[in-house]
Coordinates of C-alpha atoms and ligand atoms in Angstrom, one line a residue:
M90 CA 56.2 106.0 60.2
A91 CA 52.7 107.5 60.3
A92 CA 51.2 111.0 59.6
K93 CA 48.0 111.7 61.5
F94 CA 45.8 114.7 61.8
I95 CA 43.9 116.2 64.8
A96 CA 41.5 119.0 64.6
H97 CA 41.8 121.9 67.1
T98 CA 38.4 120.9 68.5
E99 CA 39.5 117.4 69.2
L100 CA 42.9 118.2 70.8
D101 CA 41.8 118.4 74.5
A102 CA 39.8 115.2 74.3
W103 CA 42.8 113.4 72.7
L104 CA 45.2 114.8 75.4
G105 CA 42.8 113.5 78.0
R106 CA 43.0 110.0 76.5
I107 CA 46.9 110.3 76.4
S108 CA 46.8 111.3 80.0
E109 CA 45.2 108.0 80.9
R110 CA 48.4 106.2 79.7
Y111 CA 51.2 108.7 80.4
R112 CA 52.0 111.8 82.4
A113 CA 51.3 114.3 79.6
L114 CA 53.3 117.5 80.1
V115 CA 51.9 120.4 78.1
P116 CA 52.7 124.1 77.9
R117 CA 50.4 126.2 80.1
R118 CA 50.2 129.9 80.8
E119 CA 50.9 130.8 84.5
G120 CA 51.0 134.6 84.9
N121 CA 53.4 135.9 82.3
A122 CA 55.2 132.6 81.9
V123 CA 54.5 129.5 79.8
V124 CA 55.5 126.4 81.7
F125 CA 55.2 122.7 81.4
R126 CA 52.5 121.1 83.6
P127 CA 50.5 117.8 83.5
F128 CA 47.6 118.1 81.2
D129 CA 44.4 119.4 83.1
P130 CA 41.2 119.6 81.0
A131 CA 40.2 122.7 83.1
M132 CA 43.4 124.6 82.0
P133 CA 44.0 125.7 78.4
V134 CA 47.0 124.4 76.6
E135 CA 49.2 127.2 75.3
L136 CA 50.6 126.1 71.9
K137 CA 51.1 129.6 70.3
A138 CA 53.5 131.4 72.7
R139 CA 57.0 130.0 73.0
P140 CA 57.4 128.2 76.4
T141 CA 59.3 130.3 78.9
E142 CA 60.9 127.4 80.5
S143 CA 62.4 124.3 78.9
P144 CA 60.8 120.9 79.5
K145 CA 64.1 119.5 80.9
A146 CA 62.5 118.9 84.3
A147 CA 60.7 115.9 82.7
V148 CA 64.0 114.0 82.9
F149 CA 66.0 116.2 85.3
P150 CA 63.7 117.4 88.1
R151 CA 64.4 120.6 90.0
C152 CA 64.8 118.5 93.2
E153 CA 64.9 114.7 93.6
A154 CA 65.8 112.3 96.3
L155 CA 68.6 110.0 95.2
L156 CA 68.6 107.8 98.2
A157 CA 67.2 107.5 101.7
Y158 CA 69.2 106.3 104.7
K159 CA 68.8 105.5 108.3
Y160 CA 71.1 104.3 111.0
E161 CA 70.8 102.8 114.4
K162 CA 73.3 102.8 117.2
D163 CA 73.5 99.8 119.5
P164 CA 72.8 101.3 123.0
E165 CA 74.9 98.6 124.6
E166 CA 77.8 99.1 122.2
P167 CA 77.8 102.7 121.0
G168 CA 80.6 102.1 118.5
R169 CA 78.3 99.7 116.7
V170 CA 76.2 101.4 114.1
E171 CA 73.9 99.8 111.5
V172 CA 73.3 101.8 108.4
E173 CA 70.6 101.1 105.8
V174 CA 70.7 102.8 102.4
A175 CA 67.9 102.6 99.8
E176 CA 68.4 104.0 96.4
R177 CA 65.5 106.0 95.1
R178 CA 64.6 105.7 91.4
D179 CA 61.3 107.1 90.4
G180 CA 59.9 108.0 87.0
V181 CA 56.6 107.5 85.2
P182 CA 56.0 107.1 81.4
T183 CA 55.9 110.7 80.2
V184 CA 55.0 112.5 77.0
V185 CA 56.2 116.1 76.5
I186 CA 53.8 117.7 74.0
G187 CA 54.6 121.1 72.7
G188 CA 58.3 121.4 73.5
R189 CA 60.1 122.8 70.5
P190 CA 62.7 121.2 68.2
C191 CA 65.5 123.1 70.0
D192 CA 64.3 121.5 73.3
A193 CA 64.5 118.0 71.8
A194 CA 68.0 118.7 70.5
A195 CA 69.0 119.9 74.0
F196 CA 68.3 116.5 75.5
K197 CA 71.3 115.3 73.5
T198 CA 73.5 117.7 75.5
F199 CA 72.4 115.9 78.7
D200 CA 72.8 112.4 77.2
R201 CA 76.5 113.0 76.4
V202 CA 77.1 113.9 80.0
Y203 CA 74.8 111.5 81.9
D204 CA 75.1 108.5 79.6
S205 CA 78.8 108.3 78.8
D206 CA 81.7 105.9 79.2
R207 CA 82.6 107.6 82.4
V208 CA 79.1 108.3 83.9
R209 CA 75.8 106.4 83.7
D210 CA 73.4 108.4 85.8
L211 CA 70.7 105.8 86.3
N212 CA 68.1 108.2 87.7
Y213 CA 68.4 110.4 84.6
L214 CA 68.5 107.4 82.2
N215 CA 65.5 105.9 83.8
R216 CA 63.4 109.0 83.2
R217 CA 64.9 109.6 79.8
E218 CA 64.0 106.1 78.6
M219 CA 60.4 106.7 79.7
T220 CA 60.0 110.1 78.1
V221 CA 58.6 110.6 74.6
L222 CA 59.0 114.0 72.9
V223 CA 56.2 115.4 70.7
S224 CA 57.8 118.6 69.3
L225 CA 55.9 121.5 67.9
V226 CA 57.3 123.2 64.8
C227 CA 58.1 126.9 65.6
S228 CA 56.0 128.3 62.8
K229 CA 57.0 131.9 63.8
P230 CA 60.5 131.9 65.1
A231 CA 61.4 134.8 67.4
T232 CA 64.2 137.3 66.7
T233 CA 66.0 135.7 69.6
C234 CA 66.0 132.2 68.1
F235 CA 69.2 131.0 66.6
C236 CA 68.8 127.2 66.6
H237 CA 70.1 127.2 63.0
W238 CA 73.5 128.5 64.1
M239 CA 73.6 125.3 66.2
G240 CA 72.7 122.9 63.4
G241 CA 69.0 122.8 64.2
G242 CA 66.0 124.5 62.8
P243 CA 62.4 125.4 63.7
A244 CA 61.2 122.2 61.9
S245 CA 64.1 120.0 62.8
T246 CA 63.3 116.4 63.7
A247 CA 66.6 115.7 65.5
G248 CA 65.9 114.1 68.9
S249 CA 62.1 114.1 68.7
D250 CA 59.8 111.1 68.6
V251 CA 57.0 113.0 66.8
L252 CA 56.9 116.3 64.9
M253 CA 53.7 118.3 65.3
T254 CA 53.0 120.9 62.7
P255 CA 50.3 123.5 63.0
V256 CA 48.0 123.8 60.0
A257 CA 44.8 125.8 59.5
D258 CA 42.3 123.5 61.2
G259 CA 44.5 121.5 63.6
H260 CA 47.9 119.8 63.7
V261 CA 49.7 117.1 61.7
F262 CA 51.6 114.6 63.7
E263 CA 54.5 112.8 61.9
T264 CA 55.9 110.0 63.9
L265 CA 59.7 109.6 63.8
T266 CA 60.4 106.6 66.1
A267 CA 58.7 103.5 67.4
R268 CA 58.0 105.3 70.7
G269 CA 56.3 108.0 68.8
D270 CA 54.1 105.5 67.0
E271 CA 53.2 104.0 70.3
V272 CA 52.0 107.4 71.7
I273 CA 50.1 108.5 68.6
G274 CA 48.6 105.1 68.0
T275 CA 46.1 104.4 65.3
E276 CA 43.0 106.1 66.5
L277 CA 43.6 109.4 64.7
P278 CA 42.8 109.8 61.0
D279 CA 45.6 109.8 58.5
A280 CA 46.7 113.3 57.4
S281 CA 45.3 114.0 53.9
D282 CA 47.6 115.0 51.0
A283 CA 46.3 118.6 51.3
Q284 CA 47.1 118.6 55.0
M285 CA 50.6 117.2 54.4
T286 CA 51.2 119.8 51.7
E287 CA 50.2 122.5 54.1
A288 CA 52.4 121.1 56.8
R289 CA 55.4 121.1 54.5
K290 CA 54.7 124.7 53.6
V291 CA 54.6 125.7 57.2
Q292 CA 57.9 123.9 57.9
A293 CA 59.6 125.4 54.9
A294 CA 58.4 129.0 55.8
A295 CA 59.7 128.6 59.3
E296 CA 63.1 127.4 58.1
A297 CA 63.3 130.3 55.6
A298 CA 62.3 132.8 58.3
M299 CA 65.6 132.0 60.2
G300 CA 67.8 133.5 57.5
E301 CA 71.4 132.5 57.1
P302 CA 73.1 130.7 60.0
V303 CA 76.3 132.2 61.5
D304 CA 79.3 129.9 61.9
V305 CA 80.5 130.1 65.5
G306 CA 83.0 127.3 65.3
A307 CA 85.9 129.7 65.9
A308 CA 84.6 130.4 69.4
R309 CA 86.1 127.2 70.7
E310 CA 89.7 128.4 70.3
K311 CA 89.0 132.1 70.7
L312 CA 87.3 131.7 74.1
L313 CA 90.3 129.8 75.3
A314 CA 92.6 132.5 74.0
L315 CA 90.5 135.1 75.9
F316 CA 90.5 133.2 79.2
D317 CA 92.9 135.6 80.9
D318 CA 91.5 138.7 79.3
A319 CA 89.8 140.2 82.3
G320 CA 88.9 143.4 80.5
F321 CA 86.9 141.5 77.9
W322 CA 84.9 139.6 80.5
E323 CA 84.3 142.6 82.7
A324 CA 82.9 144.5 79.7
E325 CA 80.7 141.6 78.6
S326 CA 79.3 141.0 82.1
A327 CA 78.9 144.6 83.1
K328 CA 75.1 144.5 82.8
C329 CA 74.6 141.1 84.5
I330 CA 72.9 141.1 87.9
S331 CA 73.7 137.4 88.7
C332 CA 70.0 136.5 88.9
G333 CA 70.5 133.0 87.4
V334 CA 67.4 133.2 85.2
C335 CA 69.5 132.3 82.1
T336 CA 70.7 129.0 83.7
Y337 CA 67.4 127.9 85.2
L338 CA 65.6 128.4 81.9
C339 CA 68.3 126.9 79.7
P340 CA 67.5 123.5 78.3
T341 CA 71.2 122.6 78.1
C342 CA 72.3 123.6 81.6
Y343 CA 72.7 120.4 83.7
C344 CA 74.6 121.3 86.9
F345 CA 73.3 120.2 90.3
N346 CA 74.1 120.3 93.9
I347 CA 73.8 117.4 96.4
T348 CA 72.7 117.9 100.0
D349 CA 71.7 115.6 102.8
E350 CA 68.6 116.4 104.8
K351 CA 68.6 114.6 108.1
F352 CA 65.8 114.0 110.5
G353 CA 67.0 112.3 113.6
H354 CA 68.6 109.0 112.6
E355 CA 67.3 109.0 109.1
G356 CA 67.5 111.3 106.1
V357 CA 67.4 111.7 102.3
R358 CA 70.1 112.7 99.8
L359 CA 68.7 115.4 97.5
R360 CA 69.9 116.5 94.1
T361 CA 68.8 120.0 93.2
W362 CA 69.5 122.3 90.2
D363 CA 72.4 124.6 90.7
Y364 CA 73.6 127.5 88.6
C365 CA 77.1 128.7 87.7
M366 CA 76.0 132.3 87.6
S367 CA 75.7 132.3 91.4
H368 CA 78.6 133.5 93.5
L369 CA 78.0 130.5 95.8
F370 CA 78.4 127.9 93.0
T371 CA 82.2 127.6 93.4
M372 CA 82.4 128.8 97.0
E373 CA 84.7 126.4 98.9
A374 CA 84.4 125.5 102.6
S375 CA 87.6 127.5 103.3
G376 CA 85.8 130.6 102.1
H377 CA 88.0 130.8 99.0
N378 CA 86.1 131.3 95.8
P379 CA 87.9 130.6 92.5
R380 CA 85.2 132.5 90.6
P381 CA 84.7 135.6 92.8
T382 CA 83.2 138.0 90.2
K383 CA 80.4 137.9 87.7
A384 CA 83.0 138.3 85.0
H385 CA 84.6 135.0 86.1
R386 CA 81.1 133.4 86.2
L387 CA 79.9 134.6 82.8
K388 CA 83.3 133.5 81.3
N389 CA 82.6 130.1 82.7
R390 CA 79.0 129.9 81.4
V391 CA 79.9 131.0 77.8
G392 CA 83.2 129.1 77.8
H393 CA 81.7 125.9 79.0
K394 CA 78.9 126.0 76.3
F395 CA 81.0 127.1 73.3
S396 CA 84.5 125.8 74.1
Y397 CA 85.1 123.3 77.0
Y398 CA 82.0 121.2 76.3
P399 CA 82.7 120.9 72.6
S400 CA 86.3 119.9 73.4
L401 CA 85.0 117.1 75.5
H402 CA 82.1 116.0 73.4
G403 CA 83.1 115.7 69.8
G404 CA 82.7 119.4 68.8
N405 CA 79.1 119.6 69.9
I406 CA 78.2 123.0 71.4
A407 CA 76.2 122.9 74.6
C408 CA 73.6 125.4 73.4
C409 CA 70.6 124.7 71.2
G410 CA 70.0 128.3 70.2
C411 CA 66.6 128.5 71.9
G412 CA 67.1 132.1 72.9
R413 CA 65.5 131.8 76.3
C414 CA 68.4 133.3 78.1
I415 CA 68.2 136.3 75.8
R416 CA 64.4 136.7 76.1
S417 CA 64.3 136.4 79.8
C418 CA 67.5 138.1 81.0
P419 CA 66.4 141.2 83.0
A420 CA 69.6 143.0 81.9
S421 CA 69.3 142.0 78.2
V422 CA 72.6 140.1 78.1
D423 CA 72.8 138.4 74.7
I424 CA 74.9 135.2 74.5
R425 CA 75.1 135.5 70.7
A426 CA 76.7 139.0 71.0
I427 CA 79.2 137.7 73.6
V428 CA 80.2 134.8 71.3
L429 CA 80.5 137.0 68.2
N430 CA 82.5 139.6 70.2
A431 CA 84.8 136.9 71.4
I432 CA 85.3 135.7 67.8
A433 CA 85.9 139.3 66.6
A434 CA 88.2 140.3 69.5
P435 CA 91.8 140.9 68.7
A436 CA 94.0 138.0 69.8
P437 CA 95.4 138.8 73.3
R438 CA 99.1 139.7 73.3
P439 CA 101.3 136.9 74.5
K440 CA 102.5 137.4 78.1
G441 CA 106.1 138.1 78.7
Ligands
SF4_532 S1 69.8 136.2 83.2 FE1 71.1 137.9 82.6 S2 71.3 139.1 84.5 FE2 70.6 137.1 85.1 S3 72.5 135.9 85.5 FE3 71.9 135.5 83.4 S4 73.1 137.0 82.2 FE4 73.1 137.7 84.4
SF4_533 S1 72.5 129.2 76.4 FE1 70.6 130.4 76.0 S2 70.2 130.1 73.8 FE2 71.6 128.5 74.4 S3 70.4 126.7 75.0 FE3 70.8 127.9 76.9 S4 69.0 129.3 77.1 FE4 69.0 128.5 75.0

């Protein structure tokens, strides 16, 4: 695997060349947010501030057509209908540059669901196979970051194809996979020994800045034990205003809704992001809603990530500790505090 260097002054020109071969998604400032957009030489790339959104839309678009259909009725024989269905499977070779190590780890949460013995989501897999992750080391982790609780770290290589480390005059690219080698190519100069030493120092300082991780393994059983403790969930969700920001920004939230949009005798079947913090998420056609309050919905969100998902997927927690939900929640709900409160809560009294 290779270690290459690019100077700050060369970065835009290099991204321009990458864009000729791939859809290059880079972080860009839009208003107060940092979002992932195709590289545009006229718009500055934002590599210092943490991205507000995750890059999950690269493989799981906000809205996509899964299939198109049309049907024709025989005017002479109205009971006779001919239906034509065409699957839609788009996707272009993509490189995400400037996602963080926690974002790369988060794609594994998707993989376990969409590429399993039970489900192979071909639309997802098609994009996933075409997507290369060039992850930027978080040289200054935020107080809201807790990737190390989840087994990751600000310089972790897990899930990435290339690790990109900021050094004084530019960035060091360390390729980790054959796909990473293909993207980085051979045109950049090798990183010097001095640049590699500096990169290692940046990585070590970032890891050290995280402090000691907290073990939240006990949450799996404890959240189940608290399932019927309405008082606990009412207290934890009191501040929540059900805006859904936490779920939309979360790199590990993968729920969707399916709708048909019909125009005359033809239409498309759309998949769009959905969010369990909405009161409509579980609303049934009868009007019954099994999760009628925000307490029910927050319990589901936290329980799914820290208990139900790990039970189904070999103990892996469906949270990468990116802290986006904490940073962007308008009510300052902190998922770390909820999990720790659950672990510390007295065991509920047995019913009887
Ligand atoms: S971002 Fe905060 S207020 Fe909005 S739904 Fe999530 S927890 Fe509730
Ligand atoms: S739950 Fe919060 S901290 Fe965990 S991955 Fe989602 S946004 Fe990040």
